[in-house]
mmCIF file of C-alpha atoms in Angstrom:
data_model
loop_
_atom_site.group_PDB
_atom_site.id
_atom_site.type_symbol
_atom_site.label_atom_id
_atom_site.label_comp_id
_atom_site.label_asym_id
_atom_site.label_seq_id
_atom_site.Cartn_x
_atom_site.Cartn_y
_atom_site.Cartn_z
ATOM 1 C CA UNK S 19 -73.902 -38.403 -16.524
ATOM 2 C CA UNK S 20 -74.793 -35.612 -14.626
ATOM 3 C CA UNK S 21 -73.152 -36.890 -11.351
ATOM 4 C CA UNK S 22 -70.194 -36.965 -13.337
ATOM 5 C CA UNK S 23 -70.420 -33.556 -14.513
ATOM 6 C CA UNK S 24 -71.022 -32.660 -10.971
ATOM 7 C CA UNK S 25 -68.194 -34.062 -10.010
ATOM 8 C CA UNK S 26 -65.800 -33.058 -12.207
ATOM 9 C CA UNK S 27 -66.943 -28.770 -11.285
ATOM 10 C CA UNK S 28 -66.489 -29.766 -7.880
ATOM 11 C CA UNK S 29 -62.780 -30.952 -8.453
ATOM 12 C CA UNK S 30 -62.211 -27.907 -10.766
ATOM 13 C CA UNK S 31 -63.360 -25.398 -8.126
ATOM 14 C CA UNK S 32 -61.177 -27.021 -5.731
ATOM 15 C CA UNK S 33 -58.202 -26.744 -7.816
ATOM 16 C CA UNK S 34 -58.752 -23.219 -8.332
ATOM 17 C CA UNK S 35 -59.385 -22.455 -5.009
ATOM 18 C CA UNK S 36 -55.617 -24.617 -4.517
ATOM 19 C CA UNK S 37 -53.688 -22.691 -7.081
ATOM 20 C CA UNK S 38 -54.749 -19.361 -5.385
ATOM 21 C CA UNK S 39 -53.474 -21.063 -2.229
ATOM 22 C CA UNK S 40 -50.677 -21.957 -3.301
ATOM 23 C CA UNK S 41 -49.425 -19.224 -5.835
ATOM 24 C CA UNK S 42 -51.281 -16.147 -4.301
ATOM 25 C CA UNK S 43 -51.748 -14.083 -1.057
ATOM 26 C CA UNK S 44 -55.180 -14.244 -1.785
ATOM 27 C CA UNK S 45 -57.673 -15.623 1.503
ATOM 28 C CA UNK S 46 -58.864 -18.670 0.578
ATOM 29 C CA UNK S 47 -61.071 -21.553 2.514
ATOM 30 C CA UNK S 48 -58.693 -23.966 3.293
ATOM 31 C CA UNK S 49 -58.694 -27.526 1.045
ATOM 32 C CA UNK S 50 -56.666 -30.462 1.589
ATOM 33 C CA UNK S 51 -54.365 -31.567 -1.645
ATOM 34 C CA UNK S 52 -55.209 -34.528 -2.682
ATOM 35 C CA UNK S 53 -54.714 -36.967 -5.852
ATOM 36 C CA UNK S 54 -58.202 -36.127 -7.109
ATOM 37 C CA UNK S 55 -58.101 -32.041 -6.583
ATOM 38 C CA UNK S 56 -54.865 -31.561 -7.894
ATOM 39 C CA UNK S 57 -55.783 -32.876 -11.538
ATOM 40 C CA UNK S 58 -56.801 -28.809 -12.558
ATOM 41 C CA UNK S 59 -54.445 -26.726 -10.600
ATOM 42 C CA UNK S 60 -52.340 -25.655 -13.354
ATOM 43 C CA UNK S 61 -55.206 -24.630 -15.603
ATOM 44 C CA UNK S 62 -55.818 -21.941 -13.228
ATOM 45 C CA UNK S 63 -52.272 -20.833 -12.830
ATOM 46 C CA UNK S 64 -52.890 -17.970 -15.576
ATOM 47 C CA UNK S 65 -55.989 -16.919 -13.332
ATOM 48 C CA UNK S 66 -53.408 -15.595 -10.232
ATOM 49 C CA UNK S 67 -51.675 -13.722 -13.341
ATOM 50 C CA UNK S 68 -55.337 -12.246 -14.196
ATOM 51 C CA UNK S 69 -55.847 -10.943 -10.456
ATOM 52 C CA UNK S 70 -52.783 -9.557 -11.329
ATOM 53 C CA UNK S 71 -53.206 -7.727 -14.464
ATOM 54 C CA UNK S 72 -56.510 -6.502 -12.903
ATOM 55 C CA UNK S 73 -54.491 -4.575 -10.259
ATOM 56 C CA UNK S 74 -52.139 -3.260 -12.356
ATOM 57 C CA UNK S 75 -54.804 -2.288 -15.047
ATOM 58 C CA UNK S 76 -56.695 -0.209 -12.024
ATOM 59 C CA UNK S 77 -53.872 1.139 -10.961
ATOM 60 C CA UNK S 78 -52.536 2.430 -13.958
ATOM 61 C CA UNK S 79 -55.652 3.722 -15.324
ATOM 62 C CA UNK S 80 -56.556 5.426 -12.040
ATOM 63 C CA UNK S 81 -53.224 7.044 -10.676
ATOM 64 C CA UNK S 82 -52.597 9.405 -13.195
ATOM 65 C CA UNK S 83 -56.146 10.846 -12.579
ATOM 66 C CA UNK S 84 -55.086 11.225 -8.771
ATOM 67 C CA UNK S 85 -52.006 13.006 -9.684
ATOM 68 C CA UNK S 86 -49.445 10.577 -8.486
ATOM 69 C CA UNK S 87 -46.061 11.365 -9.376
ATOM 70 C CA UNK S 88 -44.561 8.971 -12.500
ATOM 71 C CA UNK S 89 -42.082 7.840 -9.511
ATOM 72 C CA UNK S 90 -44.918 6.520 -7.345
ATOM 73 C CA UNK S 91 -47.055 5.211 -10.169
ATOM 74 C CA UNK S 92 -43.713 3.188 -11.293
ATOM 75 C CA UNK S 93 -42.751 1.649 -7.877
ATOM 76 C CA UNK S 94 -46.302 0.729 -6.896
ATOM 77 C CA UNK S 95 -45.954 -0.791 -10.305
ATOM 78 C CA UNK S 96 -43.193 -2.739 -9.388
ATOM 79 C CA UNK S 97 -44.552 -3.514 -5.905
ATOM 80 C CA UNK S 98 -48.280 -5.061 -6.941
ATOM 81 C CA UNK S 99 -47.169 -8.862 -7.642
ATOM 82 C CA UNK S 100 -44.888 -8.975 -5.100
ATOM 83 C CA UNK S 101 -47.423 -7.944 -3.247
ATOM 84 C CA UNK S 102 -50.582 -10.468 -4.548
ATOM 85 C CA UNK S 103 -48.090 -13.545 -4.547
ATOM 86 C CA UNK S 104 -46.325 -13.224 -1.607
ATOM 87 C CA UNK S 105 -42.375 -13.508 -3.016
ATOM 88 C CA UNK S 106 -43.418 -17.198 -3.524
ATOM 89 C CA UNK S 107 -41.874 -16.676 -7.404
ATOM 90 C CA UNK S 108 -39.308 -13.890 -6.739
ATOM 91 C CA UNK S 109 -37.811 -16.806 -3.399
ATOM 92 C CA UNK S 110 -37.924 -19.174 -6.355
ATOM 93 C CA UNK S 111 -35.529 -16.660 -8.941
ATOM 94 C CA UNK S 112 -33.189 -15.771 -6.027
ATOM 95 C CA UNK S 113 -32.314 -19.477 -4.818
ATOM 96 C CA UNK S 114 -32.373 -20.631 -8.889
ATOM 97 C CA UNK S 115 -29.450 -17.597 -9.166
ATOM 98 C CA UNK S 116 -27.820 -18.953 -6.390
ATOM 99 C CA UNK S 117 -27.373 -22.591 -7.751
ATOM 100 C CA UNK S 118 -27.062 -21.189 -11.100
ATOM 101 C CA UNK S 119 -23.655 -19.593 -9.816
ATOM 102 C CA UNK S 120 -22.364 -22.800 -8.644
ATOM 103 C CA UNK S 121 -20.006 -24.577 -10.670
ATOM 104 C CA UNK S 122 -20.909 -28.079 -9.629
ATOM 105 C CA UNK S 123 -22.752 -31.072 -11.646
ATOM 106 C CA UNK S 124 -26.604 -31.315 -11.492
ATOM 107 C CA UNK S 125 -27.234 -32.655 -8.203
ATOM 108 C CA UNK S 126 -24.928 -30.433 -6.046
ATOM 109 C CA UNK S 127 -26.770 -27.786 -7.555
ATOM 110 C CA UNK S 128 -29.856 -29.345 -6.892
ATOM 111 C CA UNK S 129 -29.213 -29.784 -3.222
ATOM 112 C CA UNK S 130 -28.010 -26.021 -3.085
ATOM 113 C CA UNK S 131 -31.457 -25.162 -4.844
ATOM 114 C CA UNK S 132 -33.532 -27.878 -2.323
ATOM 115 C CA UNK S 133 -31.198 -25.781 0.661
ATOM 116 C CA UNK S 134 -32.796 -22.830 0.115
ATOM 117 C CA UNK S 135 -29.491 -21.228 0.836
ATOM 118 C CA UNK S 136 -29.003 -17.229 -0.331
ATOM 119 C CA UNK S 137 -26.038 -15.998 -0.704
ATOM 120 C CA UNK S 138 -24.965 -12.511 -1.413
ATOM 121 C CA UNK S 139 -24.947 -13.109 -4.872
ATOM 122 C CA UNK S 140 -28.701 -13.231 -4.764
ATOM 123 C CA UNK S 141 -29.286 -10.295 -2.607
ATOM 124 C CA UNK S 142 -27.294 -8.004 -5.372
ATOM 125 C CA UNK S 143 -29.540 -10.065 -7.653
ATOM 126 C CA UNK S 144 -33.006 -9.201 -6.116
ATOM 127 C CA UNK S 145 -31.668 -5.165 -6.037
ATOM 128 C CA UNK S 146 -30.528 -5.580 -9.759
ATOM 129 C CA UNK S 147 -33.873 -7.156 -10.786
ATOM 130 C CA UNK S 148 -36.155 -4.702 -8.809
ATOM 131 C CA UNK S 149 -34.218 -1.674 -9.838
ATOM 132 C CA UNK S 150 -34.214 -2.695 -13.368
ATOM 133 C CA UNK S 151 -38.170 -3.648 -13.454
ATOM 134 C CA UNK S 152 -38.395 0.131 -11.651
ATOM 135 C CA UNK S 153 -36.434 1.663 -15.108
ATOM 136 C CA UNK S 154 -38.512 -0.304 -17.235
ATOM 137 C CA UNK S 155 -42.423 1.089 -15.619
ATOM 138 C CA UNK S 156 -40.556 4.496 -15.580
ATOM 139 C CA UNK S 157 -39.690 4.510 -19.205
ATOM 140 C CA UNK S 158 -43.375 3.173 -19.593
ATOM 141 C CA UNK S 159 -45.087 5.942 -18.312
ATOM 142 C CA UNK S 160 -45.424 8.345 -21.156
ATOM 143 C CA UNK S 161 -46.824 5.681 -22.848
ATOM 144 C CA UNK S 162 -50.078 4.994 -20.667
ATOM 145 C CA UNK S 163 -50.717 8.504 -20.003
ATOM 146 C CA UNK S 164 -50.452 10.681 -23.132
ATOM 147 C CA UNK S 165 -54.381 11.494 -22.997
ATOM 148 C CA UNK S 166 -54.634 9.411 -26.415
ATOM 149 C CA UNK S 167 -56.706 6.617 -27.778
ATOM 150 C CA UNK S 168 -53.589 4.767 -27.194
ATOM 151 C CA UNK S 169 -53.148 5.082 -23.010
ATOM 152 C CA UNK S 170 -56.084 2.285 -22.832
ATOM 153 C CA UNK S 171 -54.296 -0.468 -25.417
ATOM 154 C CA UNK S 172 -51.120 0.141 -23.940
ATOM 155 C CA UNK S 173 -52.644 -0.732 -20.460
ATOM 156 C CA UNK S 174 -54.467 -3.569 -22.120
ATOM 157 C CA UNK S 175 -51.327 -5.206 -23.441
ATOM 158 C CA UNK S 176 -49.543 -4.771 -20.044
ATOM 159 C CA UNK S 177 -52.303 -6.506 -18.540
ATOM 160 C CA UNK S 178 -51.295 -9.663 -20.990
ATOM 161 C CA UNK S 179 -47.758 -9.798 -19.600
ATOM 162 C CA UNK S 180 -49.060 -11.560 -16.381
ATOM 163 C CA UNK S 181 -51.279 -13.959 -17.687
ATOM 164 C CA UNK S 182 -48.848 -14.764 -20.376
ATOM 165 C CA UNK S 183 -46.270 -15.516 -18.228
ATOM 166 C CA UNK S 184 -48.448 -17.801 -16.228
ATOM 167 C CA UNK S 185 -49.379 -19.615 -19.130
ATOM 168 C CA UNK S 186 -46.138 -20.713 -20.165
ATOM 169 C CA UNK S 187 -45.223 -21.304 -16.350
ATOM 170 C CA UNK S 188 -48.376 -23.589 -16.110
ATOM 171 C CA UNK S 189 -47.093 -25.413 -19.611
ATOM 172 C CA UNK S 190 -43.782 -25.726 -18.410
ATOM 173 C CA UNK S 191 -45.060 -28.037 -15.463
ATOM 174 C CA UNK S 192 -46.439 -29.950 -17.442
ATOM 175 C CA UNK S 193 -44.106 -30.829 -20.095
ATOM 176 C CA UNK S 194 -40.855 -29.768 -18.615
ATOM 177 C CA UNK S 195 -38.964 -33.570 -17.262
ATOM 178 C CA UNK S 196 -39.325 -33.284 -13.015
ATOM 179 C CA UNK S 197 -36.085 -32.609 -11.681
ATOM 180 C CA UNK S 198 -37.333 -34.176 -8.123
ATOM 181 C CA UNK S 199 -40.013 -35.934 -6.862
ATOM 182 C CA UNK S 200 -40.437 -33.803 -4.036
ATOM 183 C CA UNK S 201 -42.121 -30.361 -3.972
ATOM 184 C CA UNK S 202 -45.728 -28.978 -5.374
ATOM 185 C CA UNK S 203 -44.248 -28.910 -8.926
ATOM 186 C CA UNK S 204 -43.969 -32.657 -8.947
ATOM 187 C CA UNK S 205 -46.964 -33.344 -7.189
ATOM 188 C CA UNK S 206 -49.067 -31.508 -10.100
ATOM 189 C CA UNK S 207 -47.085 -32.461 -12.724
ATOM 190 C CA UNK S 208 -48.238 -36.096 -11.700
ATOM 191 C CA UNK S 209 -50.837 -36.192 -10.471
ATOM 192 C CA UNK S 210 -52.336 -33.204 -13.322
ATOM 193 C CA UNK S 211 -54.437 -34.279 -16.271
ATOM 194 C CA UNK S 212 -52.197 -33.386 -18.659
ATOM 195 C CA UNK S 213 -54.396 -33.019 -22.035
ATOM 196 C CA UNK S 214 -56.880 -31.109 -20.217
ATOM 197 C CA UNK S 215 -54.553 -28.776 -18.468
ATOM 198 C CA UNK S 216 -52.478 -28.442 -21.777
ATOM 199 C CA UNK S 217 -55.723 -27.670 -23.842
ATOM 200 C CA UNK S 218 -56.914 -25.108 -21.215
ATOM 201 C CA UNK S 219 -53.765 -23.253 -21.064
ATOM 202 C CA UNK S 220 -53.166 -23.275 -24.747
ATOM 203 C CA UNK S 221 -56.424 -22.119 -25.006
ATOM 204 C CA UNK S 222 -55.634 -18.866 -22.811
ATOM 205 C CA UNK S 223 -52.784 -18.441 -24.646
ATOM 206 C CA UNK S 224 -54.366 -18.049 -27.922
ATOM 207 C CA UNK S 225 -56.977 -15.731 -26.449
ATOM 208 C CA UNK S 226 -54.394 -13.100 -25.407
ATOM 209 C CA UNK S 227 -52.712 -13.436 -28.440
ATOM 210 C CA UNK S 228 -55.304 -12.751 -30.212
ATOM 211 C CA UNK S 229 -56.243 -9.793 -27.847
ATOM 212 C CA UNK S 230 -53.160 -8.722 -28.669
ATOM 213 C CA UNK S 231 -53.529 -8.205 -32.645
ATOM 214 C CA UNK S 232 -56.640 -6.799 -32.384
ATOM 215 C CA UNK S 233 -55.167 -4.547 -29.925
ATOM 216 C CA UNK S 234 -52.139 -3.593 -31.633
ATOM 217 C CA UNK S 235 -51.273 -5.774 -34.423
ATOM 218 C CA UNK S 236 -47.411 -4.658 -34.797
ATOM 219 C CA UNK S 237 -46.464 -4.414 -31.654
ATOM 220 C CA UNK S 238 -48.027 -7.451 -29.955
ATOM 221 C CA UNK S 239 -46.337 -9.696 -31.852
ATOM 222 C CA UNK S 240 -42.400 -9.049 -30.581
ATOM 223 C CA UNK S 241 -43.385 -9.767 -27.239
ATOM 224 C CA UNK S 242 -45.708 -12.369 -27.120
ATOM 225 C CA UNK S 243 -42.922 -14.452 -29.871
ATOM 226 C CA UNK S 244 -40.131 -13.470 -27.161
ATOM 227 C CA UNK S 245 -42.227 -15.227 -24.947
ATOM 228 C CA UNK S 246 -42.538 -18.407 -26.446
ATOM 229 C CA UNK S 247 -38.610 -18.431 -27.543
ATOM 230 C CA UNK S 248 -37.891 -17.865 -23.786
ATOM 231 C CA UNK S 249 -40.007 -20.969 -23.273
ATOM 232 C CA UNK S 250 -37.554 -23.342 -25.214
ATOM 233 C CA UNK S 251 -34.377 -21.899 -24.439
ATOM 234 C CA UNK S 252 -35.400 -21.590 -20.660
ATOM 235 C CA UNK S 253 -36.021 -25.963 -21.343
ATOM 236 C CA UNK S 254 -32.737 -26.099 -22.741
ATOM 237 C CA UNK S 255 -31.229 -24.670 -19.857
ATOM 238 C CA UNK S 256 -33.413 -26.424 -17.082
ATOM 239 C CA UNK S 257 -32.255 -29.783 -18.123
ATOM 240 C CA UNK S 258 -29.230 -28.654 -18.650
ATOM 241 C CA UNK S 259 -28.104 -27.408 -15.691
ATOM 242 C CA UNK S 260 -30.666 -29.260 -13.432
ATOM 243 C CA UNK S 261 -32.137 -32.596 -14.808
ATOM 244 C CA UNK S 262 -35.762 -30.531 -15.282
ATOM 245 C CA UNK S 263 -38.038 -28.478 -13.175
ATOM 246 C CA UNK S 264 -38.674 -27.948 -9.509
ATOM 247 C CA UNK S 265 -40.743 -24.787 -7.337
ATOM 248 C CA UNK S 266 -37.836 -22.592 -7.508
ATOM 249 C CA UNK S 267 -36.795 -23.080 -11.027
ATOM 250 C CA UNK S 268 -40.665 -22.610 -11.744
ATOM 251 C CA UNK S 269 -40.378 -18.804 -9.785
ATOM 252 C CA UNK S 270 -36.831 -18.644 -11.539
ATOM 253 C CA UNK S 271 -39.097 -18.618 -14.898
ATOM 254 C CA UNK S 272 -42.166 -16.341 -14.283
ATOM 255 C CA UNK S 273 -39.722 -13.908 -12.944
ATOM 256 C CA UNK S 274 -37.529 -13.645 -16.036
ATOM 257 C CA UNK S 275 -40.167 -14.206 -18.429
ATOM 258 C CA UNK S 276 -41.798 -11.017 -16.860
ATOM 259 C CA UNK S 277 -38.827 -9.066 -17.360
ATOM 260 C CA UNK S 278 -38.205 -9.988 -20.350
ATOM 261 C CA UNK S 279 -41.479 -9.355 -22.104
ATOM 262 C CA UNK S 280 -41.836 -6.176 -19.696
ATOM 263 C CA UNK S 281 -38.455 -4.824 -21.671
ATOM 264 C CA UNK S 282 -39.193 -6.250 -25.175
ATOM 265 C CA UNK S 283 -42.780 -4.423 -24.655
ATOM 266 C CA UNK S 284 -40.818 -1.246 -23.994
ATOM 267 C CA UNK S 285 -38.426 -1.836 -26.766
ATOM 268 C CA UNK S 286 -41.782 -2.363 -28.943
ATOM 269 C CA UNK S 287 -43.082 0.791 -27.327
ATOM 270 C CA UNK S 288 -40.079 3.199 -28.061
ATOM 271 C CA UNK S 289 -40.489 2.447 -32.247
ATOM 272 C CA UNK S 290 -44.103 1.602 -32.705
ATOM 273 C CA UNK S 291 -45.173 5.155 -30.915
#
């Protein structure tokens, strides 16, 4: 039915126009959430992670031809998603550390984490993390400018980090148990269509990975699997210490998942080239 068809692109293009709202700093025209809209959101949660790895492609293609210094080429690095989502993810990873660091049951650490309380164990956490993520681009930088064939995959697979990451964020809303009702992660966890949104991301996810092989078919395969194995354990742990998932613990993940397949990349790096 082609009124059907219609319908269902109009819904879609909503729901990517909402999950740049929501997960990007992106201008957007505004569109009220509803039951209907939300269904696709999370299929396009990889797509903020593309607009991602599109900056961070430029940029690391084009800065070494302007002579920046490996210092300023790493911290813009660094800087770029901060910059494109807002903190949304990073606010997420600081108040999950918070309530991670509180030795209470589930729900008092669930009303810490619904507080939105920092403490100064988070602040030494956000320096830790950004200083760390500012070694890692630094140690990367011979890598994606030796003048070789190799400068362009290397950039390639960086690119994958973001969208990866996304991916697995996007699944984990979906199949991850709802720690609250309350928040967007419950909202499009319920009100998402989950075998379409499932199918969509897994489909993503097979198309970097197998961007990845052709790109570099030893390397790609350490981080991309240290992906996935962060995706159970990081389950494990969310129902452990908090019933299931929520908007911070969602941040909590697509920071760490970043870092970690940002250092296993590097660890990849130093004995592949």
């Amino acid at each position: 039915n082609p009124f059907i068809i219609f319908l269902k692109g109009e819904t879609m293009l909503q729901g990517f126009i909402i999950a740049f709202s929501i997960y990007s700093k992106v201008p957007m025209p505004y569109i009220k959430q509803t039951n209907a809209n939300r269904k696709y959101v999370t299929a396009f949660f990889p797509f903020v992670g593309l607009l991602i790895s599109a900056f961070i492609g430029i940029w690391l293609y084009f800065a070494p031809i302007f002579h920046f210094s490996r210092l300023f080429i790493s911290c813009i690095a660094v800087i770029l998603p901060f910059f494109i989502t807002g903190n949304i993810h990073f606010n997420g990873f600081l108040y999950t550390i918070d309530a991670l660091s509180l030795k209470q049951e589930k729900v008092g650490k669930l009303k810490l984490l619904e507080s939105h309380h920092q403490t100064i164990s988070s602040c030494i956490h956000a320096s830790l993390y950004i200083l760390f993520s500012f070694c890692i681009w630094n140690e990367l930088y011979p890598f994606f400018v030796s003048n070789t064939e190799n400068d362009m995959i290397i950039i390639c697979l960086l690119m994958l980090i973001y969208i990866i990451s996304r991916c697995l964020g996007g699944l984990s809303i979906l199949t991850f148990p709802r720690a609250t009702e309350t928040g967007t992660v419950a909202a499009l966890s319920h009100h998402a269509q989950l075998k379409s949104n499932k199918i969509i991301l897994l489909l993503i996810l097979f198309i970097c990975c197998l961007i990845g092989f052709f790109l570099q078919p030893m390397l790609s395969p350490f981080f991309l699997a240290s992906g996935v194995f962060f995706f159970f354990i990081f389950r494990l742990q969310a129902i452990k210490n908090f019933g299931g998932i929520t908007d911070e613990i969602l941040g909590y993940f697509i920071q760490s998942c970043e870092l970690i397949l940002l250092t296993v990349f590097l660890l990849g790096c130093k004995y592949f080239y």
